[in-house]
Each structure stands twice: as structure tokens, then as C-alpha cells.
Amino acid sequence: MEFNKIEPIYAQIIQDIRLKLFNGTYTLGQEIPSRRELAKTLGVNPNTIQRAYKEMEDMNLIVTHRGQGSFVTSDAAVLAAIREEALYEAIHQSMELLRSFGKSDTEILTLIQSYLKRGASSCSKYLTQSSDLVTN
Amino acid sequence: MLQVSNAIKRFGNKLALNDVSITVEEGQIIGLLGTNGAGKSTLLKAMAGLLKLDQGSITFDGASPSIATRASTAYLPDMDILYPWMTLSDAMKYMRDFYWDWDPDKTHRLLDYFELTASSPIRQASKGTRAKMKLLLTLSRQARYILMDEPFSGIDPFARQQIAQAIIDDFIEEGQTILITTQEITETEHLLDEILFLYEGRLLLTGQVENLKQTRNQSLLDILKEVYDGARL
């Protein structure tokens, strides 16, 4: 896992685990590496890992059972809430970008609708090229 | 708990430590950062009991430095402590005879981990290999406080990665208090709980690395650059 230098590492670890739960890499109730294991694997200060785990426990994202290890939540409602939050965050970031181009919210909504109508096949040459890069 | 109170140290006309006070919580890895000549090495040596302060005090759990506190402190110096005529196993025997808390099992694990040959002459070792040897000799003692002066200085990124991992692995097992002076801020910040930033013998900034990033939303290097620029004005 690559860390950026700007955000606190513990926050990046939480993001990573959230994402893994969100995209199905971790299933509900699945065991995750222990604090020690993760610190060793990532080569990161174990106190930082401890902070990440504590916060995730407070969020009910993970559960730690003494002597058994740490597990992702088995509560589907928690997963649904995280997923929704992640979607809203993605939408928010896209909206901020589009607004910075000088478009109003109503204009943006119209643009999105026309984009969806057009479909992927008739995307511009530029978009096709970049999607080639992604698949390769 | 390690406490430095109003430390002052002069070398001739130069004020190497100018009223430095810090409290070091146990079980943390602390980075002592700053420019060359900022006072990092001086502070570390004073903690190791290798120099006497002109004013101020250093206490370990409330006690002044003594044979007992020295025994619980392991110091890894910037300079070569190793005699070039020795082989690594000679140096290990020397340390083992000198210190009662020498851990032979740990020594063997570290030998394997670093892929060092005990019979190799120190004189022939590269900088990276010597750095690993020094670390092996320091970590093979069971010290509560480990003071490392520039353990990463001038070594290649691959050796540096191995050394950093060895420090982390040992810290996970032992939970000691480790103070490291380093110039390699970007390459080592992920190891550090707390940083102490020195400039011309004064402490400009202390703080938990993660908290500093959280509040300022910048890399550690950028945070320190700002503080440094502010001090120079």
C-alpha cells in the first residue's frame, strides 16, 4: 500500500479498509490482519496502526475480539451506510470539479442526463484512448 | 519517562543547546530533526550520558543519570564505534562481555535478517553493511531507551528500508522508547510517533506526526520548512 505524505497514515489505512469492504475485497465478518501483522507488513509505526484500529472500532467498522483477532463488521446496515457515504463523497468531489468549470447545478444535471443518453459507444476519441490505457 | 529541563550546552562560543526542554513518553519512536549543527547529536549524547550539560538537567523516570540509567540506555553513534581490525563476531563478543543484557537469540535473528556474516572483517564492509552491523549491536541489548544518531545517514535506499523494518519489528516486540536523529525526513516519517524539530539549539516545534498532518494538511517536510522559514526571519 502506497501512502501519500500529506494525510495522516491512520486516516489512509481506514480509507483503504473501507474501500476493501466497499468493493468486496473484504466480505462482512471477514478477518483482517492483526495490528501487529499490519504494522510489520506495512513497515509503519504500530502506534499509528493502533490509532486506525481504535477509530474503526469506534465507528463500528471493525470488531476486535481479544485473543481472536480483528474482523470487519458483520452488520450489513453498517456496510450500506459506508457505501452510501462513499458514493456521496464521490458525487461531491465530481460536483465540485464540474462547478469549478463554471457550470450551475441545473446545467450539470442536464449534462449528466445527456451523457447517460449518449452511452459509452459514442464517447469522444480522447475518452476512448484513456479507457484503452485503463484496460491495458 | 525521559525529561530534559532547560538544557544548555556550549562548545566554546557556540551555544549548541539553548534552553531545551522536552518530555519523552515511553513506548514511542521520536524523531529528532533539524539542520546540520542544530543540536540534535548534542542532545542525544547528553541523554546518553556522554556529555555534561552546562545548565539544566536530564532525568530518567525522575532519576539523574547514573550507572543504572546508563545500563538501560543503548546508544548508536554517528561515528564508527567498531574497530576496523575486528570482525563482526569480535565486536559481538566485545559487546557481550561488556553488557549483561546481551541477547544472543536476537543477535542471531538479526544476523539472518540482515544477511551478515559474523566472520567478515569490519574494514571490508560497505557503508550500508556497517550501518546494519551497528544496528545489530545496538538492538541486541535489551535497553529501555535506544538512542540512534543518524542510523540512516549516507546509506542506499535498500539498506535503509531493511534497517527501518528491523527497527519497526524490534519496536513491535519490545516496545522500547527510541529516539532517532535523522536528515531523511520524508523517508522515515512513517516510523515516527513524535518529532522534535531543532534549530540553532532551540526547539522550534514538537508534536505527534499524525496530528500535525491532520491539522495542517501538509507533508511533514513542508510543515517543518514553514516553521524553519519563520524562524530565520
Short mmCIF file of C-alpha atoms in Angstrom, two decimals:
data_model
loop_
_atom_site.label_atom_id
_atom_site.label_comp_id
_atom_site.label_asym_id
_atom_site.label_seq_id
_atom_site.Cartn_x
_atom_site.Cartn_y
_atom_site.Cartn_z
CA MET A 1 0.00 0.00 0.00
CA GLU A 2 1.38 3.38 -1.02
CA PHE A 3 0.90 6.24 1.40
CA ASN A 4 0.71 9.88 0.42
CA LYS A 5 2.75 12.24 2.56
CA ILE A 6 0.02 14.72 3.31
CA GLU A 7 -2.78 12.84 5.01
CA PRO A 8 -2.16 11.14 8.35
CA ILE A 9 -1.31 7.49 7.78
CA TYR A 10 -4.01 6.25 10.15
CA ALA A 11 -6.66 8.01 8.03
CA GLN A 12 -5.28 6.41 4.87
CA ILE A 13 -5.41 2.97 6.48
CA ILE A 14 -9.05 3.49 7.44
CA GLN A 15 -9.83 4.62 3.89
CA ASP A 16 -8.15 1.54 2.50
CA ILE A 17 -10.11 -0.86 4.68
CA ARG A 18 -13.33 1.00 3.95
CA LEU A 19 -12.63 0.71 0.25
CA LYS A 20 -11.84 -3.00 0.52
CA LEU A 21 -15.14 -3.57 2.30
CA PHE A 22 -16.92 -1.42 -0.22
CA ASN A 23 -15.53 -3.11 -3.32
CA GLY A 24 -15.95 -6.61 -1.95
CA THR A 25 -12.29 -7.45 -1.24
CA TYR A 26 -13.41 -7.92 2.34
CA THR A 27 -16.73 -9.60 2.97
CA LEU A 28 -18.86 -8.99 6.03
CA GLY A 29 -17.35 -10.53 9.13
CA GLN A 30 -14.05 -11.33 7.42
CA GLU A 31 -10.90 -11.41 9.47
CA ILE A 32 -8.39 -8.63 8.83
CA PRO A 33 -4.70 -8.63 9.77
CA SER A 34 -3.96 -8.01 13.42
CA ARG A 35 -2.41 -4.70 14.44
CA ARG A 36 0.99 -6.30 14.79
CA GLU A 37 0.78 -8.06 11.42
CA LEU A 38 -0.29 -4.92 9.64
CA ALA A 39 2.45 -2.83 11.26
CA LYS A 40 5.01 -5.39 10.18
CA THR A 41 3.68 -5.79 6.64
CA LEU A 42 3.36 -2.08 6.01
CA GLY A 43 6.56 -1.20 7.90
CA VAL A 44 4.66 1.50 9.75
CA ASN A 45 4.78 2.52 13.42
CA PRO A 46 2.43 0.19 15.32
CA ASN A 47 1.06 3.11 17.34
CA THR A 48 -0.30 4.53 14.10
CA ILE A 49 -1.99 1.21 13.30
CA GLN A 50 -3.38 1.17 16.83
CA ARG A 51 -4.94 4.58 16.25
CA ALA A 52 -6.51 3.45 12.98
CA TYR A 53 -7.96 0.32 14.57
CA LYS A 54 -9.28 2.20 17.58
CA GLU A 55 -11.07 4.65 15.34
CA MET A 56 -12.51 1.91 13.17
CA GLU A 57 -13.75 0.15 16.31
CA ASP A 58 -15.39 3.38 17.44
CA MET A 59 -17.04 3.63 14.00
CA ASN A 60 -18.20 0.00 14.25
CA LEU A 61 -16.35 -0.66 11.02
CA ILE A 62 -14.29 -3.39 12.67
CA VAL A 63 -14.57 -5.50 15.80
CA THR A 64 -11.64 -6.86 17.79
CA HIS A 65 -12.09 -9.93 19.92
CA ARG A 66 -9.31 -10.44 22.46
CA GLY A 67 -7.31 -13.47 21.59
CA GLN A 68 -9.16 -13.99 18.32
CA GLY A 69 -8.21 -11.10 16.11
CA SER A 70 -9.86 -8.26 14.29
CA PHE A 71 -12.81 -8.62 11.97
CA VAL A 72 -14.71 -6.42 9.60
CA THR A 73 -18.26 -5.74 10.81
CA SER A 74 -20.87 -8.41 10.09
CA ASP A 75 -23.60 -5.82 10.19
CA ALA A 76 -24.98 -5.27 6.69
CA ALA A 77 -26.52 -1.98 7.76
CA VAL A 78 -23.07 -0.63 8.57
CA LEU A 79 -21.83 -1.67 5.14
CA ALA A 80 -24.80 0.02 3.49
CA ALA A 81 -24.12 3.21 5.42
CA ILE A 82 -20.44 3.21 4.44
CA ARG A 83 -21.25 2.55 0.82
CA GLU A 84 -23.72 5.41 0.75
CA GLU A 85 -21.20 7.73 2.39
CA ALA A 86 -18.55 6.76 -0.17
CA LEU A 87 -20.95 7.36 -3.05
CA TYR A 88 -21.91 10.75 -1.71
CA GLU A 89 -18.26 11.63 -1.29
CA ALA A 90 -17.54 10.66 -4.91
CA ILE A 91 -20.50 12.66 -6.16
CA HIS A 92 -19.44 15.63 -4.05
CA GLN A 93 -15.93 15.60 -5.50
CA SER A 94 -17.24 15.37 -9.07
CA MET A 95 -19.72 18.15 -8.45
CA GLU A 96 -17.00 20.40 -7.04
CA LEU A 97 -14.92 19.78 -10.15
CA LEU A 98 -17.81 20.49 -12.52
CA ARG A 99 -18.82 23.59 -10.61
CA SER A 100 -15.24 24.84 -10.92
CA PHE A 101 -15.75 24.80 -14.70
CA GLY A 102 -18.42 27.45 -14.17
CA LYS A 103 -21.49 25.30 -14.60
CA SER A 104 -24.57 25.73 -12.45
CA ASP A 105 -26.12 22.72 -10.73
CA THR A 106 -29.05 22.61 -13.17
CA GLU A 107 -26.67 22.75 -16.15
CA ILE A 108 -24.63 19.94 -14.62
CA LEU A 109 -27.72 17.78 -14.16
CA THR A 110 -28.67 18.32 -17.83
CA LEU A 111 -25.13 17.42 -18.91
CA ILE A 112 -25.23 14.20 -16.88
CA GLN A 113 -28.55 13.21 -18.40
CA SER A 114 -27.30 13.78 -21.94
CA TYR A 115 -24.13 11.84 -21.16
CA LEU A 116 -26.15 8.90 -19.97
CA LYS A 117 -28.35 9.06 -23.06
CA ARG A 118 -25.35 9.09 -25.39
CA GLY A 119 -23.90 5.96 -23.87
CA ALA A 120 -20.28 4.77 -23.82
CA SER A 121 -20.08 3.78 -27.52
CA SER A 122 -20.26 7.31 -28.80
CA CYS A 123 -17.70 8.79 -26.44
CA SER A 124 -15.14 11.17 -27.84
CA LYS A 125 -11.81 9.95 -29.22
CA TYR A 126 -9.98 11.26 -26.15
CA LEU A 127 -12.13 9.24 -23.77
CA THR A 128 -11.67 6.06 -25.85
CA GLN A 129 -7.89 6.44 -25.72
CA SER A 130 -7.83 6.89 -21.99
CA SER A 131 -10.09 3.88 -21.47
CA ASP A 132 -7.61 1.82 -23.54
CA LEU A 133 -4.90 2.84 -21.08
CA VAL A 134 -7.07 1.71 -18.22
CA THR A 135 -7.76 -1.75 -19.65
CA ASN A 136 -4.06 -2.31 -20.56
CA MET B 1 9.75 8.87 31.23
CA LEU B 2 12.70 10.84 29.96
CA GLN B 3 12.75 14.50 30.89
CA VAL B 4 15.07 17.22 29.65
CA SER B 5 14.77 20.51 31.56
CA ASN B 6 16.22 23.80 30.36
CA ALA B 7 19.29 22.18 28.84
CA ILE B 8 22.16 24.48 27.92
CA LYS B 9 25.42 23.32 26.34
CA ARG B 10 28.21 25.43 24.95
CA PHE B 11 31.16 24.46 22.82
CA GLY B 12 33.47 27.44 23.05
CA ASN B 13 31.45 30.36 21.70
CA LYS B 14 28.77 28.24 20.17
CA LEU B 15 25.52 27.63 22.02
CA ALA B 16 24.71 24.09 20.89
CA LEU B 17 21.69 23.69 23.16
CA ASN B 18 19.82 26.83 24.08
CA ASP B 19 17.33 26.19 26.86
CA VAL B 20 15.83 22.97 25.53
CA SER B 21 13.07 21.30 27.48
CA ILE B 22 11.30 18.14 26.40
CA THR B 23 9.30 15.29 27.85
CA VAL B 24 9.60 11.93 26.15
CA GLU B 25 6.75 9.49 26.71
CA GLU B 26 7.71 5.84 26.82
CA GLY B 27 6.92 3.35 24.12
CA GLN B 28 7.26 5.86 21.30
CA ILE B 29 9.59 6.40 18.37
CA ILE B 30 10.70 10.01 18.44
CA GLY B 31 12.44 11.78 15.59
CA LEU B 32 14.97 14.47 16.44
CA LEU B 33 15.04 16.57 13.30
CA GLY B 34 16.86 19.68 12.22
CA THR B 35 19.61 21.08 10.06
CA ASN B 36 23.26 20.12 10.45
CA GLY B 37 24.56 21.75 13.59
CA ALA B 38 21.09 22.31 15.05
CA GLY B 39 21.98 20.43 18.23
CA LYS B 40 20.40 17.02 17.59
CA SER B 41 23.56 14.98 18.16
CA THR B 42 24.48 17.08 21.17
CA LEU B 43 21.10 16.47 22.75
CA LEU B 44 21.30 12.76 22.08
CA LYS B 45 24.81 12.50 23.52
CA ALA B 46 23.69 14.39 26.61
CA MET B 47 20.84 11.89 27.02
CA ALA B 48 23.31 9.03 26.59
CA GLY B 49 25.42 10.49 29.37
CA LEU B 50 28.33 11.16 27.05
CA LEU B 51 28.39 14.87 27.68
CA LYS B 52 27.55 17.01 30.66
CA LEU B 53 25.20 19.91 30.26
CA ASP B 54 26.40 23.35 31.33
CA GLN B 55 22.98 24.06 32.77
CA GLY B 56 19.74 22.18 33.10
CA SER B 57 19.07 18.52 33.75
CA ILE B 58 18.13 15.20 32.21
CA THR B 59 16.25 12.64 34.23
CA PHE B 60 15.14 9.08 33.54
CA ASP B 61 11.95 8.32 35.49
CA GLY B 62 12.94 11.12 37.82
CA ALA B 63 16.45 9.82 38.45
CA SER B 64 19.62 11.62 37.42
CA PRO B 65 21.95 9.80 35.01
CA SER B 66 23.86 7.07 36.79
CA ILE B 67 25.35 3.66 36.08
CA ALA B 68 21.84 2.26 36.38
CA THR B 69 20.32 4.64 33.85
CA ARG B 70 23.27 4.08 31.51
CA ALA B 71 22.56 0.37 31.67
CA SER B 72 19.04 0.90 30.42
CA THR B 73 20.17 3.11 27.55
CA ALA B 74 21.68 1.90 24.28
CA TYR B 75 23.43 4.48 22.15
CA LEU B 76 24.21 4.07 18.45
CA PRO B 77 26.69 6.78 17.46
CA ASP B 78 27.11 8.59 14.19
CA MET B 79 30.77 7.71 14.09
CA ASP B 80 32.08 4.22 13.74
CA ILE B 81 32.30 2.60 17.14
CA LEU B 82 33.61 -0.51 15.60
CA TYR B 83 37.32 -1.16 15.49
CA PRO B 84 38.25 -1.78 11.85
CA TRP B 85 40.60 -4.61 12.78
CA MET B 86 37.72 -6.58 14.31
CA THR B 87 35.41 -8.98 12.57
CA LEU B 88 31.72 -8.66 13.33
CA SER B 89 31.89 -11.63 15.69
CA ASP B 90 34.79 -9.97 17.55
CA ALA B 91 32.61 -6.89 18.00
CA MET B 92 29.72 -9.06 19.17
CA LYS B 93 31.93 -10.82 21.73
CA TYR B 94 33.18 -7.47 22.94
CA MET B 95 29.63 -6.19 23.43
CA ARG B 96 28.54 -9.41 25.08
CA ASP B 97 31.37 -9.19 27.60
CA PHE B 98 30.62 -5.56 28.27
CA TYR B 99 26.85 -5.67 28.70
CA TRP B 100 24.90 -8.03 30.95
CA ASP B 101 21.71 -7.64 28.90
CA TRP B 102 23.11 -9.03 25.69
CA ASP B 103 20.53 -11.20 23.90
CA PRO B 104 22.25 -13.88 21.80
CA ASP B 105 18.99 -15.09 20.22
CA LYS B 106 18.16 -11.66 18.95
CA THR B 107 21.69 -11.31 17.63
CA HIS B 108 21.29 -14.45 15.56
CA ARG B 109 17.92 -13.38 14.21
CA LEU B 110 19.34 -10.02 13.19
CA LEU B 111 22.38 -11.68 11.59
CA ASP B 112 19.98 -13.73 9.46
CA TYR B 113 17.67 -10.84 8.74
CA PHE B 114 20.47 -8.58 7.56
CA GLU B 115 22.29 -11.45 5.87
CA LEU B 116 25.50 -10.60 7.65
CA THR B 117 28.43 -12.93 8.02
CA ALA B 118 29.80 -12.85 11.55
CA SER B 119 33.29 -13.66 10.42
CA SER B 120 33.52 -10.78 7.98
CA PRO B 121 36.11 -8.09 8.76
CA ILE B 122 34.54 -4.75 9.52
CA ARG B 123 37.20 -2.96 7.50
CA GLN B 124 35.88 -4.54 4.31
CA ALA B 125 32.24 -3.75 4.95
CA SER B 126 30.38 -1.18 2.85
CA LYS B 127 28.64 1.78 4.48
CA GLY B 128 25.27 0.04 4.28
CA THR B 129 26.66 -3.12 5.85
CA ARG B 130 28.34 -1.19 8.65
CA ALA B 131 25.07 0.58 9.38
CA LYS B 132 23.38 -2.81 9.72
CA MET B 133 26.21 -4.08 11.94
CA LYS B 134 25.86 -1.06 14.21
CA LEU B 135 22.14 -1.60 14.47
CA LEU B 136 22.63 -5.27 15.26
CA LEU B 137 25.00 -4.41 18.09
CA THR B 138 22.62 -1.79 19.47
CA LEU B 139 19.41 -3.81 19.28
CA SER B 140 20.98 -6.96 20.73
CA ARG B 141 20.94 -5.26 24.08
CA GLN B 142 17.67 -5.14 26.00
CA ALA B 143 17.61 -1.45 26.63
CA ARG B 144 14.54 0.55 27.55
CA TYR B 145 15.83 3.62 25.80
CA ILE B 146 17.51 3.40 22.44
CA LEU B 147 19.27 6.48 21.14
CA MET B 148 20.29 6.37 17.49
CA ASP B 149 22.39 9.08 15.93
CA GLU B 150 21.82 9.22 12.17
CA PRO B 151 21.27 5.48 11.64
CA PHE B 152 20.24 6.13 8.02
CA SER B 153 22.93 8.58 7.06
CA GLY B 154 24.58 8.02 3.69
CA ILE B 155 23.19 4.56 3.03
CA ASP B 156 21.37 3.31 -0.03
CA PRO B 157 17.54 3.16 -0.08
CA PHE B 158 17.51 -0.66 0.00
CA ALA B 159 19.66 -0.90 3.13
CA ARG B 160 17.65 1.94 4.63
CA GLN B 161 14.42 0.04 4.06
CA GLN B 162 15.86 -3.04 5.78
CA ILE B 163 17.10 -1.03 8.73
CA ALA B 164 13.75 0.75 9.09
CA GLN B 165 11.94 -2.58 9.02
CA ALA B 166 14.31 -4.03 11.64
CA ILE B 167 13.62 -1.07 13.92
CA ILE B 168 9.86 -1.46 13.49
CA ASP B 169 9.96 -5.22 14.05
CA ASP B 170 12.00 -4.78 17.20
CA PHE B 171 9.76 -1.99 18.42
CA ILE B 172 6.68 -4.17 17.91
CA GLU B 173 8.24 -6.91 20.04
CA GLU B 174 9.91 -4.85 22.74
CA GLY B 175 8.01 -1.55 22.89
CA GLN B 176 11.07 0.44 23.92
CA THR B 177 11.46 4.18 23.69
CA ILE B 178 13.51 5.04 20.62
CA LEU B 179 15.00 8.41 19.78
CA ILE B 180 16.40 8.82 16.28
CA THR B 181 18.20 11.79 14.80
CA THR B 182 17.90 11.91 11.05
CA GLN B 183 18.06 14.12 7.99
CA GLU B 184 15.89 11.77 5.99
CA ILE B 185 12.57 13.27 6.95
CA THR B 186 10.47 12.08 4.01
CA GLU B 187 11.92 8.59 4.10
CA THR B 188 11.43 7.98 7.82
CA GLU B 189 8.34 9.95 8.87
CA HIS B 190 6.15 6.85 8.74
CA LEU B 191 8.22 5.40 11.59
CA LEU B 192 7.83 8.35 13.91
CA ASP B 193 5.21 8.94 16.58
CA GLU B 194 6.57 12.30 17.63
CA ILE B 195 9.02 14.81 16.26
CA LEU B 196 11.30 17.35 17.92
CA PHE B 197 12.49 19.98 15.48
CA LEU B 198 15.64 21.82 16.48
CA TYR B 199 17.18 24.94 15.00
CA GLU B 200 20.34 26.58 16.34
CA GLY B 201 19.99 24.81 19.65
CA ARG B 202 16.36 25.78 20.17
CA LEU B 203 13.28 23.61 19.98
CA LEU B 204 11.07 25.13 17.28
CA LEU B 205 8.36 22.53 17.09
CA THR B 206 7.24 19.36 18.80
CA GLY B 207 4.22 17.25 18.03
CA GLN B 208 2.71 13.95 17.04
CA VAL B 209 3.32 13.48 13.32
CA GLU B 210 -0.21 12.31 12.59
CA ASN B 211 -1.78 15.23 14.46
CA LEU B 212 0.45 17.77 12.72
CA LYS B 213 -0.63 16.43 9.33
CA GLN B 214 -4.26 16.34 10.36
CA THR B 215 -4.31 19.98 11.45
CA ARG B 216 -2.08 21.43 8.77
CA ASN B 217 -2.90 19.17 5.81
CA GLN B 218 0.70 19.21 4.61
CA SER B 219 3.60 16.83 4.37
CA LEU B 220 5.91 16.80 7.37
CA LEU B 221 8.70 18.30 5.32
CA ASP B 222 6.51 21.21 4.25
CA ILE B 223 5.37 21.78 7.82
CA LEU B 224 8.98 21.93 9.01
CA LYS B 225 10.03 24.16 6.10
CA GLU B 226 7.40 26.68 7.11
CA VAL B 227 8.50 26.65 10.72
CA TYR B 228 12.15 26.91 9.64
CA ASP B 229 11.44 29.84 7.31
CA GLY B 230 9.56 31.55 10.10
CA ALA B 231 12.49 31.14 12.49
CA ARG B 232 15.02 32.53 10.04
CA LEU B 233 13.16 35.78 9.57
#
